[in-house]
Amino acid sequence: MANTTLFENPASQTLLIPLIIRAREGSHPKSLFRDKAAEDVVTRLPAEMFSFSMHPFMRAGTAVRIRYFDDLTQKMLASAEKPVIVQLGCGLDTRFARTDSGKGVHINIDLPEVIAMRREILPRGSERDMDWAGDLLERDWMDRLEREYAGHQFLFISEGVLMYLAEDDVRKLLSDIADRFPGSHIAFDTAGSRVARVINKKSAVKELKAALNWVYDDDGRLDSWHPGLRRLERAYYFNRFRTRWGILWLVHYTPMGKSSAMFHFLVEKKPGSEAA
């Protein structure tokens, strides 16, 4: 049985899933990246912490998701003059180490218990890679971003997080970002009802005593949540990095293949507003 007492919040416990997947991805014959920091962290943690089951779909899908958001990050770092990458619910991710171009800053935001663990086991690689303790359902971190990074260009990434929240909280979070950070980019992933049923019934998530709450079946309602949100991309998992999926990519042509996706939105600026 997997260790389930690492964090008070069950959703925080699920950070162990992408951690072990990142640590193992470099050894895959068709790997999408290598995460040496994750490899090092896993070797220093008790093996029983990772005793949960791992379905091939989850391993491949998580690797695809990580690579997708890494690519978005690198594009933002290359195109923006003063980029700020904000990871909402960062867990133990080490995106800075995988994507740093020498420009901009990365701000990793998560609950205090998660940030405490990050500071304990992740090496401090750069002053431009910062950890902030905060609750995504509060707005103190938004106040701080506005205060300390006015005039910067933001990419907000929430990876493997929003589906653990209530839909009303997700909608308010995205709307508040849109209201306060015009010109910013927002990227996140969703889980459809078919996927959520499987994960909540039998998966590593269930073994870690967490559950998906918000499901989104790509019915278009995201596009109407805020007048400033303009969808730039909807990327289905099984249609990305097909060589990594192998034969499993054929699931793309089934209802399950379009049950979950990764989204990239732009917050359009109001007419006459100054650059963010």
Short mmCIF file of C-alpha atoms in Angstrom, two decimals:
data_model
loop_
_atom_site.label_atom_id
_atom_site.label_comp_id
_atom_site.label_asym_id
_atom_site.label_seq_id
_atom_site.Cartn_x
_atom_site.Cartn_y
_atom_site.Cartn_z
CA MET A 1 0.00 0.00 0.00
CA ALA A 2 1.31 3.44 -0.92
CA ASN A 3 2.26 5.92 1.76
CA THR A 4 -0.80 8.15 2.23
CA THR A 5 0.31 10.33 5.12
CA LEU A 6 2.83 12.60 3.43
CA PHE A 7 0.43 15.57 3.20
CA GLU A 8 -2.81 16.59 4.87
CA ASN A 9 -4.38 17.43 1.52
CA PRO A 10 -5.01 14.22 -0.49
CA ALA A 11 -4.64 16.09 -3.79
CA SER A 12 -1.14 17.15 -2.75
CA GLN A 13 -0.24 13.51 -2.29
CA THR A 14 -0.75 12.94 -6.01
CA LEU A 15 2.40 14.96 -6.77
CA LEU A 16 4.20 11.65 -6.29
CA ILE A 17 2.69 10.37 -9.55
CA PRO A 18 4.30 12.87 -11.98
CA LEU A 19 7.47 12.83 -9.87
CA ILE A 20 8.11 9.12 -10.42
CA ILE A 21 7.01 9.37 -14.06
CA ARG A 22 9.48 12.20 -14.69
CA ALA A 23 12.23 10.23 -12.99
CA ARG A 24 11.60 7.21 -15.23
CA GLU A 25 10.93 8.97 -18.52
CA GLY A 26 14.59 9.32 -19.44
CA SER A 27 14.97 5.54 -19.54
CA HIS A 28 12.10 5.05 -22.00
CA PRO A 29 13.32 4.17 -25.53
CA LYS A 30 11.14 6.95 -26.98
CA SER A 31 11.42 9.39 -24.10
CA LEU A 32 10.14 12.94 -24.50
CA PHE A 33 12.56 14.46 -21.97
CA ARG A 34 14.95 13.64 -19.18
CA ASP A 35 14.53 15.09 -15.69
CA LYS A 36 17.75 14.56 -13.77
CA ALA A 37 16.46 16.50 -10.76
CA ALA A 38 13.48 14.14 -10.46
CA GLU A 39 15.77 11.14 -10.80
CA ASP A 40 17.88 12.41 -7.92
CA VAL A 41 14.89 13.18 -5.69
CA VAL A 42 13.37 9.72 -6.18
CA THR A 43 16.60 8.00 -5.17
CA ARG A 44 16.53 9.91 -1.88
CA LEU A 45 12.93 9.10 -0.97
CA PRO A 46 11.69 5.81 0.53
CA ALA A 47 10.67 3.32 -2.16
CA GLU A 48 7.38 2.61 -0.40
CA MET A 49 6.23 6.12 -1.21
CA PHE A 50 5.91 4.97 -4.83
CA SER A 51 4.21 1.62 -4.24
CA PHE A 52 1.03 2.66 -6.07
CA SER A 53 0.15 1.05 -9.39
CA MET A 54 1.00 2.78 -12.66
CA HIS A 55 -1.00 2.05 -15.82
CA PRO A 56 0.84 2.54 -19.16
CA PHE A 57 -1.83 5.08 -20.19
CA MET A 58 -1.08 7.22 -17.14
CA ARG A 59 2.67 7.04 -17.63
CA ALA A 60 2.53 7.96 -21.32
CA GLY A 61 -0.19 10.57 -20.85
CA THR A 62 1.65 12.34 -18.06
CA ALA A 63 4.86 12.41 -20.11
CA VAL A 64 2.97 13.90 -23.06
CA ARG A 65 1.41 16.52 -20.80
CA ILE A 66 4.74 17.49 -19.26
CA ARG A 67 6.38 17.85 -22.66
CA TYR A 68 3.45 19.92 -23.97
CA PHE A 69 3.74 22.44 -21.14
CA ASP A 70 7.54 22.44 -21.35
CA ASP A 71 7.28 23.40 -25.02
CA LEU A 72 4.83 26.21 -24.23
CA THR A 73 7.20 27.47 -21.55
CA GLN A 74 10.15 27.55 -23.92
CA LYS A 75 8.12 29.41 -26.54
CA MET A 76 7.11 32.01 -23.94
CA LEU A 77 10.68 32.44 -22.76
CA ALA A 78 11.83 32.95 -26.34
CA SER A 79 9.11 35.40 -27.40
CA ALA A 80 8.46 37.59 -24.34
CA GLU A 81 10.70 40.46 -23.29
CA LYS A 82 10.13 39.97 -19.54
CA PRO A 83 8.57 36.54 -19.11
CA VAL A 84 7.21 35.18 -15.83
CA ILE A 85 6.26 31.51 -15.73
CA VAL A 86 3.78 30.90 -12.91
CA GLN A 87 3.12 27.29 -11.94
CA LEU A 88 -0.17 26.98 -10.08
CA GLY A 89 -0.10 23.89 -7.88
CA CYS A 90 3.52 23.14 -8.77
CA GLY A 91 4.01 20.05 -6.62
CA LEU A 92 7.62 18.89 -6.94
CA ASP A 93 7.92 19.84 -10.58
CA THR A 94 11.31 21.01 -11.86
CA ARG A 95 10.25 22.78 -15.05
CA PHE A 96 12.85 25.50 -14.54
CA ALA A 97 15.68 22.96 -14.80
CA ARG A 98 14.17 21.47 -17.96
CA THR A 99 13.39 24.71 -19.79
CA ASP A 100 15.54 27.59 -18.50
CA SER A 101 16.87 29.84 -21.26
CA GLY A 102 18.66 32.28 -18.97
CA LYS A 103 15.81 34.79 -19.21
CA GLY A 104 12.79 35.47 -17.05
CA VAL A 105 11.67 33.98 -13.76
CA HIS A 106 9.73 30.91 -12.69
CA ILE A 107 7.39 31.18 -9.71
CA ASN A 108 6.18 27.91 -8.20
CA ILE A 109 3.02 28.23 -6.08
CA ASP A 110 1.53 25.53 -3.89
CA LEU A 111 0.20 24.90 -0.40
CA PRO A 112 2.63 25.54 2.48
CA GLU A 113 3.14 21.82 3.16
CA VAL A 114 4.20 21.23 -0.44
CA ILE A 115 6.48 24.25 -0.58
CA ALA A 116 8.14 23.13 2.66
CA MET A 117 8.94 19.80 1.03
CA ARG A 118 10.22 21.48 -2.13
CA ARG A 119 12.62 23.58 -0.09
CA GLU A 120 13.81 20.51 1.78
CA ILE A 121 14.50 18.12 -1.09
CA LEU A 122 14.88 20.18 -4.28
CA PRO A 123 18.21 21.94 -4.85
CA ARG A 124 18.17 25.71 -5.11
CA GLY A 125 19.45 26.11 -8.67
CA SER A 126 18.84 29.80 -9.37
CA GLU A 127 17.52 33.00 -7.85
CA ARG A 128 15.15 33.14 -10.83
CA ASP A 129 13.42 29.96 -9.70
CA MET A 130 11.22 30.87 -6.73
CA ASP A 131 8.81 29.00 -4.46
CA TRP A 132 5.79 30.81 -3.02
CA ALA A 133 3.49 29.27 -0.45
CA GLY A 134 -0.14 30.02 -1.23
CA ASP A 135 -3.61 28.62 -1.72
CA LEU A 136 -4.95 28.84 -5.27
CA LEU A 137 -8.39 29.56 -3.82
CA GLU A 138 -7.05 32.70 -2.15
CA ARG A 139 -5.73 35.75 -3.99
CA ASP A 140 -2.69 36.87 -1.98
CA TRP A 141 -0.37 35.44 -4.64
CA MET A 142 -2.15 37.46 -7.32
CA ASP A 143 -1.67 40.62 -5.28
CA ARG A 144 2.02 39.84 -4.97
CA LEU A 145 2.41 39.18 -8.69
CA GLU A 146 0.77 42.50 -9.53
CA ARG A 147 2.94 44.29 -7.00
CA GLU A 148 6.31 42.73 -7.82
CA TYR A 149 5.99 41.99 -11.55
CA ALA A 150 3.98 44.82 -13.05
CA GLY A 151 4.76 45.21 -16.75
CA HIS A 152 5.86 41.59 -17.19
CA GLN A 153 4.39 38.96 -19.50
CA PHE A 154 2.83 35.97 -17.73
CA LEU A 155 2.30 32.35 -18.62
CA PHE A 156 0.15 30.64 -15.98
CA ILE A 157 0.41 26.85 -16.03
CA SER A 158 -1.79 24.58 -13.94
CA GLU A 159 -0.79 21.01 -14.67
CA GLY A 160 -2.68 18.09 -13.19
CA VAL A 161 -4.36 20.37 -10.64
CA LEU A 162 -7.66 21.94 -11.69
CA MET A 163 -9.55 18.64 -11.89
CA TYR A 164 -9.16 18.27 -8.11
CA LEU A 165 -11.07 21.53 -7.54
CA ALA A 166 -14.78 22.29 -7.73
CA GLU A 167 -15.92 23.71 -11.07
CA ASP A 168 -17.02 27.00 -9.49
CA ASP A 169 -13.52 27.43 -8.05
CA VAL A 170 -11.91 26.68 -11.41
CA ARG A 171 -14.13 29.20 -13.16
CA LYS A 172 -13.43 31.88 -10.57
CA LEU A 173 -9.68 31.24 -10.72
CA LEU A 174 -9.53 31.59 -14.49
CA SER A 175 -11.82 34.61 -14.46
CA ASP A 176 -9.79 36.39 -11.79
CA ILE A 177 -6.58 35.79 -13.74
CA ALA A 178 -8.27 37.17 -16.84
CA ASP A 179 -9.50 40.26 -14.97
CA ARG A 180 -6.15 41.03 -13.37
CA PHE A 181 -3.58 39.97 -15.98
CA PRO A 182 -4.65 41.11 -19.46
CA GLY A 183 -2.26 39.92 -22.13
CA SER A 184 -1.29 36.83 -20.18
CA HIS A 185 -1.39 33.22 -21.30
CA ILE A 186 -3.10 30.44 -19.35
CA ALA A 187 -2.46 26.74 -19.95
CA PHE A 188 -4.03 23.79 -18.15
CA ASP A 189 -5.32 20.28 -18.63
CA THR A 190 -8.77 18.80 -18.18
CA ALA A 191 -10.20 15.36 -17.47
CA GLY A 192 -13.40 14.23 -19.16
CA SER A 193 -16.08 12.17 -17.46
CA ARG A 194 -14.92 8.89 -19.05
CA VAL A 195 -11.37 9.38 -17.80
CA ALA A 196 -12.52 10.63 -14.39
CA ARG A 197 -14.68 7.55 -13.83
CA VAL A 198 -11.72 5.25 -14.52
CA ILE A 199 -9.29 7.26 -12.38
CA ASN A 200 -11.68 7.58 -9.45
CA LYS A 201 -12.53 3.88 -9.55
CA LYS A 202 -9.12 2.29 -9.98
CA SER A 203 -5.83 4.18 -10.35
CA ALA A 204 -2.84 5.57 -8.51
CA VAL A 205 -4.98 8.63 -7.70
CA LYS A 206 -7.51 6.47 -5.87
CA GLU A 207 -4.75 4.54 -4.08
CA LEU A 208 -3.44 7.87 -2.79
CA LYS A 209 -6.97 8.62 -1.49
CA ALA A 210 -7.59 11.55 -3.82
CA ALA A 211 -10.36 12.01 -6.40
CA LEU A 212 -11.08 14.12 -9.46
CA ASN A 213 -13.90 16.61 -8.87
CA TRP A 214 -14.12 18.85 -11.94
CA VAL A 215 -14.78 17.05 -15.20
CA TYR A 216 -14.91 18.74 -18.58
CA ASP A 217 -16.20 16.97 -21.68
CA ASP A 218 -15.15 19.66 -24.15
CA ASP A 219 -18.67 21.03 -24.56
CA GLY A 220 -17.42 24.56 -25.25
CA ARG A 221 -18.43 26.17 -21.98
CA LEU A 222 -14.83 27.11 -21.17
CA ASP A 223 -14.89 29.53 -24.08
CA SER A 224 -17.78 31.47 -22.53
CA TRP A 225 -16.51 31.71 -18.97
CA HIS A 226 -14.90 35.12 -19.48
CA PRO A 227 -15.15 37.57 -22.41
CA GLY A 228 -11.38 38.08 -22.40
CA LEU A 229 -10.44 34.41 -22.69
CA ARG A 230 -9.59 33.38 -26.25
CA ARG A 231 -8.69 29.77 -26.86
CA LEU A 232 -5.49 29.37 -28.86
CA GLU A 233 -5.24 25.60 -28.75
CA ARG A 234 -6.96 22.43 -27.63
CA ALA A 235 -4.54 19.50 -27.71
CA TYR A 236 -5.82 15.96 -27.30
CA TYR A 237 -3.40 13.66 -25.51
CA PHE A 238 -3.43 10.73 -27.91
CA ASN A 239 -2.85 12.98 -30.91
CA ARG A 240 0.39 14.38 -29.49
CA PHE A 241 3.82 12.73 -29.71
CA ARG A 242 2.38 9.62 -31.33
CA THR A 243 5.67 7.73 -31.30
CA ARG A 244 5.68 7.94 -27.50
CA TRP A 245 2.24 6.34 -27.35
CA GLY A 246 3.08 3.52 -29.71
CA ILE A 247 0.00 1.53 -30.70
CA LEU A 248 -1.96 3.21 -27.90
CA TRP A 249 -2.29 6.38 -30.00
CA LEU A 250 -5.16 4.70 -31.87
CA VAL A 251 -7.29 5.45 -28.80
CA HIS A 252 -7.44 8.99 -30.26
CA TYR A 253 -10.14 7.76 -32.64
CA THR A 254 -12.38 6.52 -29.83
CA PRO A 255 -14.61 8.52 -27.44
CA MET A 256 -11.96 8.00 -24.72
CA GLY A 257 -9.36 9.65 -26.96
CA LYS A 258 -11.15 12.99 -26.79
CA SER A 259 -12.25 12.75 -23.19
CA SER A 260 -9.34 14.83 -21.90
CA ALA A 261 -7.25 17.63 -23.36
CA MET A 262 -4.69 20.34 -22.77
CA PHE A 263 -5.76 23.94 -23.34
CA HIS A 264 -3.92 27.16 -24.09
CA PHE A 265 -5.79 30.46 -23.69
CA LEU A 266 -4.79 34.06 -24.29
CA VAL A 267 -6.28 36.81 -22.14
CA GLU A 268 -7.12 39.50 -24.64
CA LYS A 269 -6.41 43.05 -23.63
CA LYS A 270 -9.23 45.54 -23.41
CA PRO A 271 -9.23 48.20 -26.16
CA GLY A 272 -7.02 51.07 -25.12
CA SER A 273 -5.34 49.19 -22.28
CA GLU A 274 -1.60 49.34 -21.79
CA ALA A 275 0.61 46.29 -22.34
CA ALA A 276 0.73 43.87 -19.46
#
